[in-house]
Coordinates of C-alpha atoms in Angstrom, one line a residue:
Chain D
X1228 CA 102.3 128.3 86.6
X1229 CA 102.9 126.9 90.0
X1230 CA 100.4 124.5 91.6
X1231 CA 98.3 125.7 94.5
X1232 CA 98.8 123.3 97.4
X1233 CA 96.9 123.4 100.6
X1234 CA 97.3 121.3 103.7
X1235 CA 94.3 121.1 106.1
X1236 CA 95.9 121.5 109.5
X1237 CA 92.8 119.9 111.2
X1238 CA 93.2 116.7 109.1
X1239 CA 97.0 116.5 109.0
X1240 CA 98.3 114.1 111.6
X1241 CA 102.0 114.7 111.0
X1242 CA 102.8 111.3 109.5
X1243 CA 105.4 112.7 107.1
X1244 CA 104.1 110.6 104.2
X1245 CA 104.1 113.8 102.0
X1246 CA 107.7 114.5 102.8
X1247 CA 108.6 111.0 101.6
X1248 CA 107.0 111.5 98.2
X1249 CA 107.8 115.2 97.7
X1250 CA 110.6 116.1 100.1
X1251 CA 111.4 119.6 98.6
X1252 CA 107.7 120.6 98.7
X1253 CA 106.5 119.6 102.1
X1254 CA 108.1 119.8 105.5
X1255 CA 106.8 118.7 108.9
X1256 CA 107.0 121.6 111.3
X1257 CA 107.5 121.5 115.0
X1258 CA 103.8 121.9 115.3
X1259 CA 103.6 118.3 113.9
X1260 CA 101.8 119.6 110.8
X1261 CA 103.0 119.5 107.2
X1262 CA 103.8 122.9 105.6
X1263 CA 104.3 123.7 101.9
X1264 CA 107.8 125.1 101.7
X1265 CA 108.0 125.3 97.9
X1266 CA 105.1 124.5 95.6
X1267 CA 107.6 124.0 92.8
X1268 CA 110.0 121.9 94.9
X1269 CA 109.2 118.6 93.2
X1270 CA 107.8 117.4 89.8
X1271 CA 104.0 117.7 89.6
X1272 CA 103.5 113.9 89.6
X1273 CA 105.4 113.6 92.9
X1274 CA 103.2 116.3 94.5
X1275 CA 100.1 114.5 93.2
X1276 CA 101.4 111.2 94.7
X1277 CA 102.0 112.9 98.0
X1278 CA 98.4 114.2 98.0
X1279 CA 97.0 110.8 96.9
X1280 CA 99.1 109.0 99.4
X1281 CA 98.2 111.3 102.3
X1282 CA 96.7 108.9 104.9
X1283 CA 94.2 111.4 106.1
X1284 CA 93.5 113.2 102.8
X1285 CA 94.7 116.5 104.2
X1286 CA 96.3 117.7 101.0
X1287 CA 94.5 119.4 98.1
X1288 CA 96.3 120.3 94.8
X1289 CA 95.0 122.7 92.2
X1290 CA 96.3 123.6 88.7
X1291 CA 94.7 126.9 87.7
X1292 CA 91.1 126.3 88.9
X1293 CA 91.1 122.6 88.4
X1294 CA 91.6 120.3 91.4
X1295 CA 94.0 117.6 90.3
X1296 CA 94.5 115.8 93.6
Chain Q
X1224 CA 127.4 111.0 121.1
X1225 CA 129.8 108.2 121.8
X1226 CA 129.9 105.3 119.3
X1227 CA 127.4 102.6 120.0
X1228 CA 128.4 99.1 120.7
X1229 CA 126.2 96.2 119.7
X1230 CA 126.0 92.9 121.4
X1231 CA 127.8 90.9 118.7
X1232 CA 128.0 87.7 120.7
X1233 CA 127.2 85.6 117.7
X1234 CA 124.0 84.1 116.3
X1235 CA 121.3 82.4 118.2
X1236 CA 122.2 78.8 117.1
X1237 CA 119.2 77.2 118.8
X1238 CA 116.7 79.7 117.6
X1239 CA 114.2 78.3 115.1
X1240 CA 112.2 81.0 113.3
X1241 CA 109.4 78.6 112.5
X1242 CA 109.0 77.0 115.9
X1243 CA 109.0 80.5 117.5
X1244 CA 105.8 81.7 116.0
X1245 CA 102.9 79.3 116.7
X1246 CA 100.6 81.6 114.7
X1247 CA 102.3 80.4 111.5
X1248 CA 103.3 76.8 112.2
X1249 CA 105.6 74.8 109.8
X1250 CA 103.5 73.7 106.9
X1251 CA 101.6 77.0 106.6
X1252 CA 101.1 77.5 102.9
X1253 CA 101.7 80.6 100.8
X1254 CA 98.5 82.6 101.1
X1255 CA 98.9 84.7 98.0
X1256 CA 97.2 82.3 95.5
X1257 CA 94.2 82.1 97.8
X1258 CA 94.2 85.9 98.2
X1259 CA 94.3 86.4 94.5
X1260 CA 91.3 84.2 94.1
X1261 CA 89.5 86.1 96.8
X1262 CA 90.3 89.4 95.0
X1263 CA 88.8 88.0 91.8
X1264 CA 85.8 86.1 93.1
X1265 CA 84.8 87.2 96.6
X1266 CA 86.4 90.6 97.2
X1267 CA 84.1 91.3 100.1
X1268 CA 83.3 88.1 102.0
X1269 CA 81.9 87.0 105.3
X1270 CA 84.5 84.9 107.1
X1271 CA 85.6 83.9 110.5
X1272 CA 87.5 86.1 112.9
X1273 CA 88.5 85.6 116.5
X1274 CA 87.5 87.5 119.5
X1275 CA 90.0 88.4 122.2
X1276 CA 88.7 85.4 124.2
X1277 CA 89.6 83.1 121.3
X1278 CA 85.9 82.6 120.3
X1279 CA 85.1 82.3 116.6
X1280 CA 83.1 85.4 115.5
X1281 CA 81.8 86.5 112.2
X1282 CA 84.0 89.0 110.3
X1283 CA 83.9 90.8 107.0
X1284 CA 87.0 90.2 104.9
X1285 CA 88.2 92.8 102.4
X1286 CA 90.7 92.0 99.7
X1287 CA 90.9 94.9 97.2
X1288 CA 93.1 97.9 97.4
X1289 CA 90.3 100.5 97.3
X1290 CA 88.2 98.8 99.9
X1291 CA 91.1 98.2 102.3
X1292 CA 92.2 101.8 101.9
X1293 CA 88.7 103.2 102.4
X1294 CA 88.2 101.3 105.7
X1295 CA 91.6 102.2 107.1
X1296 CA 91.0 105.9 106.3
X1297 CA 87.5 106.0 107.8
X1298 CA 88.5 105.6 111.5
X1299 CA 85.2 107.1 112.7
X1300 CA 83.2 104.2 111.3
X1301 CA 85.9 101.6 111.8
X1302 CA 87.4 101.6 115.3
X1303 CA 90.8 100.1 116.3
X1304 CA 89.6 99.4 119.8
X1305 CA 89.7 95.6 119.5
X1306 CA 93.4 95.7 118.9
X1307 CA 93.9 97.4 122.2
X1308 CA 92.0 94.8 124.1
X1309 CA 94.2 92.1 122.8
X1310 CA 97.5 93.8 123.4
X1311 CA 97.1 95.7 126.7
X1312 CA 98.0 92.6 128.8
X1313 CA 101.6 93.0 127.8
X1314 CA 101.8 96.6 126.8
X1315 CA 99.8 98.4 129.5
X1316 CA 96.8 100.6 128.9
X1317 CA 98.1 103.1 126.4
X1318 CA 98.3 101.0 123.2
X1319 CA 98.6 103.5 120.4
X1320 CA 97.6 101.2 117.6
X1321 CA 94.4 100.4 119.5
X1322 CA 93.3 103.9 120.3
X1323 CA 90.6 106.0 118.7
X1324 CA 90.3 109.8 118.5
X1325 CA 90.8 112.1 120.2
X1326 CA 93.1 110.3 122.6
X1327 CA 95.0 108.7 119.8
X1328 CA 96.0 112.0 118.1
X1329 CA 97.3 113.5 121.4
X1330 CA 99.5 110.5 122.2
X1331 CA 100.7 110.0 118.6
X1332 CA 101.7 113.6 118.2
X1333 CA 103.8 113.5 121.3
X1334 CA 105.6 110.2 120.6
X1335 CA 106.0 111.0 116.9
X1336 CA 108.7 113.6 117.3
X1337 CA 111.8 111.3 117.2
X1338 CA 110.3 109.4 114.3
X1339 CA 110.2 112.3 111.8
X1340 CA 112.5 112.0 108.8
X1341 CA 114.5 115.0 110.0
X1342 CA 115.0 113.5 113.5
X1343 CA 116.0 110.2 112.0
X1344 CA 118.7 111.7 109.8
X1345 CA 120.6 112.3 113.0
X1346 CA 120.6 108.6 113.9
X1347 CA 121.4 107.2 110.5
X1348 CA 125.2 107.8 110.3
X1349 CA 125.8 107.9 114.0
X1350 CA 124.0 104.8 115.0
X1351 CA 122.2 102.7 112.4
X1352 CA 125.2 102.4 110.1
X1353 CA 127.5 101.4 113.0
X1354 CA 125.0 98.8 114.3
X1355 CA 124.9 97.2 110.8
X1356 CA 128.7 97.3 110.4
X1357 CA 129.3 95.7 113.7
X1358 CA 126.9 92.9 112.9
X1359 CA 128.5 92.4 109.5
X1360 CA 131.9 92.3 111.2
X1361 CA 130.9 89.0 112.9
X1362 CA 130.6 87.1 109.7
X1363 CA 132.5 89.2 107.1
X1364 CA 135.8 87.2 107.3
X1365 CA 134.0 83.9 106.7
X1366 CA 132.7 84.6 103.2
X1367 CA 129.4 83.0 104.1
X1368 CA 126.5 83.7 106.5
X1369 CA 122.9 82.7 107.3
X1370 CA 121.4 86.2 107.2
X1371 CA 118.2 85.5 109.1
X1372 CA 119.9 84.1 112.2
X1373 CA 123.0 86.2 112.0
X1374 CA 121.6 89.4 110.8
X1375 CA 118.0 90.3 110.1
X1376 CA 116.5 88.7 113.3
X1377 CA 118.7 90.7 115.6
X1378 CA 119.2 93.9 113.7
X1379 CA 116.0 96.0 114.4
X1380 CA 116.1 95.1 118.1
X1381 CA 119.7 96.2 118.3
X1382 CA 118.7 99.5 116.6
X1383 CA 115.9 100.1 119.1
X1384 CA 118.2 99.2 122.0
X1385 CA 120.9 101.6 120.8
X1386 CA 118.5 104.4 119.9
X1387 CA 116.8 104.1 123.3
X1388 CA 120.2 104.4 124.9
X1389 CA 120.4 100.9 126.5
X1390 CA 123.9 99.9 127.7
X1391 CA 125.4 97.1 125.6
X1392 CA 125.5 94.6 128.5
X1393 CA 121.6 94.8 128.6
X1394 CA 121.0 94.1 124.9
X1395 CA 120.7 90.3 125.2
X1396 CA 118.2 90.6 128.1
X1397 CA 116.3 93.2 126.1
X1398 CA 116.0 90.9 123.1
X1399 CA 114.8 88.1 125.4
X1400 CA 112.1 90.3 126.9
X1401 CA 111.2 91.5 123.4
X1402 CA 110.7 87.9 122.1
X1403 CA 108.6 86.9 125.0
X1404 CA 106.3 89.9 124.6
X1405 CA 106.0 89.5 120.9
X1406 CA 105.1 85.8 121.4
X1407 CA 102.8 86.2 124.3
X1408 CA 100.1 84.1 122.7
X1409 CA 102.5 81.1 122.8
X1410 CA 103.3 81.5 126.5
X1411 CA 101.1 84.1 128.2
X1412 CA 102.5 83.7 131.7
X1413 CA 106.0 84.1 130.5
X1414 CA 105.1 87.0 128.2
X1415 CA 103.3 88.9 131.0
X1416 CA 106.1 88.4 133.4
X1417 CA 108.7 89.7 130.9
X1418 CA 106.5 92.7 130.2
X1419 CA 106.5 93.5 133.9
X1420 CA 110.2 93.0 134.1
X1421 CA 110.8 95.3 131.1
X1422 CA 108.5 97.9 132.6
X1423 CA 110.5 97.9 135.8
X1424 CA 113.7 98.2 133.8
X1425 CA 112.4 101.1 131.7
X1426 CA 111.0 102.9 134.8
X1427 CA 114.5 103.1 136.3
X1428 CA 115.9 104.3 133.0
X1429 CA 113.2 107.0 132.5
X1430 CA 113.7 108.3 136.0
X1431 CA 117.4 108.5 135.3
X1432 CA 116.8 110.4 132.0
X1433 CA 114.3 112.8 133.7
X1434 CA 117.1 113.7 136.1
X1435 CA 119.9 113.8 133.6
X1436 CA 118.8 114.0 129.9
X1437 CA 121.1 112.4 127.3
X1438 CA 121.2 112.4 123.5
X1439 CA 118.9 109.4 123.2
X1440 CA 115.3 108.5 122.3
X1441 CA 114.2 108.0 125.9
X1442 CA 115.3 111.5 126.8
X1443 CA 113.4 112.9 123.8
X1444 CA 110.2 111.1 124.9
X1445 CA 110.7 112.4 128.4
X1446 CA 111.0 116.0 127.1
X1447 CA 108.3 115.8 124.3
X1448 CA 105.8 118.6 124.6
X1449 CA 103.1 119.8 122.3
X1450 CA 100.5 122.5 123.1
X1451 CA 101.4 122.2 126.8
X1452 CA 100.8 118.5 126.8
X1453 CA 103.6 116.1 127.9
X1454 CA 103.8 112.3 128.1
X1455 CA 103.1 110.5 131.4
X1456 CA 105.3 107.7 132.5
X1457 CA 102.8 104.9 131.8
X1458 CA 102.2 106.3 128.3
X1459 CA 106.0 106.0 127.7
X1460 CA 106.2 102.4 129.0
X1461 CA 103.2 101.3 126.9
X1462 CA 104.7 103.0 123.8
X1463 CA 108.1 101.5 124.3
X1464 CA 106.7 98.0 124.7
X1465 CA 104.6 98.5 121.6
X1466 CA 107.8 99.2 119.7
X1467 CA 108.9 95.6 120.1
X1468 CA 106.3 94.0 117.9
X1469 CA 105.6 97.1 115.9
X1470 CA 109.1 98.1 115.3
X1471 CA 111.4 95.2 115.7
X1472 CA 109.3 92.2 114.6
X1473 CA 108.0 93.9 111.4
X1474 CA 111.3 95.4 110.3
X1475 CA 113.2 92.1 110.9
X1476 CA 110.7 90.4 108.6
X1477 CA 110.6 93.2 106.0
X1478 CA 114.4 93.3 105.8
X1479 CA 114.5 89.5 105.2
X1480 CA 111.8 89.8 102.5
X1481 CA 113.8 92.5 100.8
X1482 CA 116.9 90.5 100.8
X1483 CA 115.0 87.4 99.6
X1484 CA 113.5 89.5 96.7
X1485 CA 117.0 90.6 95.7
X1486 CA 118.8 87.4 96.1
X1487 CA 116.3 85.4 94.1
X1488 CA 116.3 88.1 91.3
X1489 CA 120.1 88.3 90.8
X1490 CA 119.9 90.4 87.7
X1491 CA 118.0 93.1 89.7
X1492 CA 120.5 92.7 92.5
X1493 CA 123.4 93.3 90.0
X1494 CA 121.7 96.6 88.8
X1495 CA 121.1 97.8 92.4
X1496 CA 124.7 97.0 93.3
X1497 CA 126.1 99.4 90.8
X1498 CA 123.3 102.0 90.9
X1499 CA 122.3 102.8 94.5
X1500 CA 119.9 105.5 93.3
X1501 CA 117.6 102.6 92.8
X1502 CA 117.6 101.8 96.5
X1503 CA 114.6 103.9 97.5
X1504 CA 112.3 102.2 94.9
X1505 CA 113.8 98.8 95.6
X1506 CA 112.8 99.2 99.3
X1507 CA 109.3 100.4 98.3
X1508 CA 108.8 97.4 96.0
X1509 CA 109.9 95.0 98.7
X1510 CA 107.4 96.4 101.1
X1511 CA 104.7 96.2 98.5
X1512 CA 105.5 92.7 97.3
X1513 CA 105.9 91.0 100.7
X1514 CA 104.7 93.1 103.6
X1515 CA 105.7 91.5 107.0
X1516 CA 102.1 91.5 108.3
X1517 CA 99.2 90.6 106.0
X1518 CA 96.2 91.7 107.9
X1519 CA 94.9 94.1 110.5
X1520 CA 91.5 94.5 112.2
X1521 CA 88.8 97.0 112.8
X1522 CA 85.3 97.0 114.4
X1523 CA 82.3 98.9 113.0
X1524 CA 81.2 101.6 115.3
X1525 CA 77.8 101.9 113.6
X1526 CA 75.6 100.1 111.1
X1527 CA 77.2 100.7 107.7
X1528 CA 77.7 99.0 104.3
X1529 CA 80.4 98.4 101.7
X1530 CA 79.3 97.9 98.1
X1531 CA 75.8 96.9 99.4
X1532 CA 77.2 94.4 102.0
X1533 CA 75.6 95.2 105.3
X1534 CA 77.9 95.7 108.3
X1535 CA 76.1 95.9 111.7
X1536 CA 77.7 97.9 114.5
X1537 CA 80.1 95.7 116.4
X1538 CA 81.1 93.5 113.5
X1539 CA 84.8 92.8 113.0
X1540 CA 86.2 93.9 109.7
X1541 CA 89.5 92.4 108.4
X1542 CA 91.3 94.5 105.8
X1543 CA 93.9 92.2 104.0
X1544 CA 96.7 94.7 103.4
X1545 CA 98.9 92.0 101.8
X1546 CA 96.2 91.3 99.3
X1547 CA 95.6 95.0 98.6
X1548 CA 99.2 95.4 97.7
X1549 CA 98.9 92.8 94.9
X1550 CA 95.7 94.2 93.5
X1551 CA 96.1 93.5 89.7
X1552 CA 94.1 96.6 88.9
X1553 CA 96.7 98.8 90.5
X1554 CA 100.0 96.9 89.7
X1555 CA 100.8 94.8 86.6
X1556 CA 102.5 91.4 87.3
X1557 CA 101.7 92.2 91.0
X1558 CA 103.2 88.8 92.2
X1559 CA 106.6 89.7 90.9
X1560 CA 109.3 91.6 92.7
X1561 CA 110.4 94.3 90.2
X1562 CA 112.5 97.1 91.6
X1563 CA 112.2 98.9 88.3
X1564 CA 108.5 99.4 88.9
X1565 CA 107.5 103.0 89.4
X1566 CA 106.7 103.5 93.1
X1567 CA 103.3 104.6 94.1
X1568 CA 101.5 104.6 97.5
X1569 CA 100.8 101.1 98.8
X1570 CA 99.1 99.9 101.9
X1571 CA 101.8 98.0 103.8
X1572 CA 102.2 100.7 106.4
X1573 CA 98.4 101.0 106.6
X1574 CA 96.5 104.2 105.9
X1575 CA 94.5 106.7 107.8
X1576 CA 95.4 108.1 111.2
X1577 CA 97.1 104.9 112.3
X1578 CA 99.5 104.8 109.4
X1579 CA 102.7 103.3 110.7
X1580 CA 104.5 105.8 112.9
X1581 CA 107.8 104.0 112.2
X1582 CA 107.6 103.9 108.5
X1583 CA 110.5 106.3 108.0
X1584 CA 112.7 104.4 110.4
X1585 CA 111.8 101.1 108.8
X1586 CA 112.7 102.4 105.4
X1587 CA 115.9 103.8 106.7
X1588 CA 116.9 100.5 108.4
X1589 CA 116.1 98.4 105.3
X1590 CA 118.1 100.8 103.0
X1591 CA 121.1 101.0 105.4
X1592 CA 121.2 97.2 105.9
X1593 CA 121.2 96.4 102.2
X1594 CA 123.6 99.2 101.3
X1595 CA 126.2 98.1 103.8
X1596 CA 125.8 94.4 102.9
X1597 CA 126.4 95.2 99.3
X1598 CA 129.3 97.5 100.1
X1599 CA 131.1 95.0 102.3
X1600 CA 130.1 91.6 101.0
X1601 CA 131.3 91.5 97.4
X1602 CA 129.3 89.4 95.0
X1603 CA 126.7 88.6 97.6
X1604 CA 124.6 85.7 96.4
X1605 CA 122.6 82.7 97.6
X1606 CA 124.6 79.6 98.5
X1607 CA 123.4 77.0 96.0
X1608 CA 124.3 74.0 98.2
X1609 CA 122.4 75.4 101.2
X1610 CA 119.5 76.3 98.9
X1611 CA 119.3 72.8 97.7
X1612 CA 119.5 71.4 101.3
X1613 CA 117.3 74.0 103.2
X1614 CA 114.8 75.2 100.6
X1615 CA 114.7 78.9 101.7
X1616 CA 111.3 80.4 101.1
X1617 CA 109.1 83.2 102.5
X1618 CA 106.9 81.6 105.1
X1619 CA 103.7 82.4 107.0
X1620 CA 100.0 83.1 106.5
X1621 CA 99.8 86.1 108.9
X1622 CA 103.4 87.2 109.4
X1623 CA 105.8 86.6 106.5
X1624 CA 109.5 86.3 106.3
X1625 CA 112.2 84.0 104.9
X1626 CA 112.9 80.7 106.7
X1627 CA 116.6 81.1 106.0
X1628 CA 118.9 83.2 103.8
X1629 CA 122.1 81.3 103.2
X1630 CA 124.6 83.5 101.4
X1631 CA 128.1 83.4 100.0
X1632 CA 130.3 86.4 99.2
X1633 CA 133.9 87.1 98.1
X1634 CA 136.4 87.8 100.8
X1635 CA 139.4 89.8 99.6

């Protein structure tokens, strides 16, 4: 089952850190905000690193109902 | 885009990297043993900071990863305003690293466009690789080089000059201005004058690009727009002057530290040489192990506390990012350069809303530099005689980079 990944557009500052850790999952849009382009784009641990490494804590990751990052 | 040309007029033979930076004079010792002791014994300590006027003031020093990360992420409680006060004399009023919200977010969003990974991909092959190759051309036939003076010191300034769209005949002047601005504390009058001269130079260039846009960074900044907001001229001049210490100085040092880590660990260098898929993690490890700048600074906006230590409003807080990166609870054998280590987020680029805007460009520059050196300089290695004579080591208590990188390679 795919992860549920949410980016809070209010917190996101468009640093592109998530794209570094999980480049097939996140993409910075022209609005300077990160968007999830494929929730299965990268291995789960990379997506978790992207969320943990987010400098503004804008990314939340759930597996089923459990928040894992 | 036409092929870039770099100013390859040879090394700066008179330039002494130690004399250049009075903040870390010769004889400065390796701070890492002291930082390790602080992490163990006094992870949150009252120490001495310096006001912009050079007066000693009380400051709270933070040494552990979690504490440093927490302060940098909480930009409401911990303001960056003190950095602005110190830098605005040479950068003008719009110093991005010293701004707080909401003005910071507006300016950052606008100048960030050319720094995104996707925007940078465009520069990599067309510009950065060619800059590196032209620099390597100057020493490749010789089979030896001193990579600090002949390569790392000049490389990021060349990249910025080329990406901005400066004509080659102005590169040497640009680097001279950059050095004076970076070292303003050593000679304030000279630094301020050079900052004015550079602003005048950039103003002519910007006016030109506003009239006739080209495929360069200056034109991108002139055209940047987000939610109807655009950049004012003074905002662009401040930002471009900030690029000199923030982009050129740090990347020159980080590239040197990366090369030092590889050259002093030849078995790791051999693996990287034949398996370039290791390059990304090799760069990350270099940045973790020896970040070019060890500290930053914040000021408490209100009374607060960390682990019970009271912090009154107005107090300076010093997060030791270089110490955080060697936090033994997060990395085993943290003092060792080990490119086989699994990468995880570290703090060299900061954290929070001020996280380094140029981090993708810095990584790209470091990756391209080492890839091309390994491609073109077969069997790249330290020169044992020069090592014996010059004792190369990573120097500095605030800024860190190698004193010298004497290398040999096979010409064939």
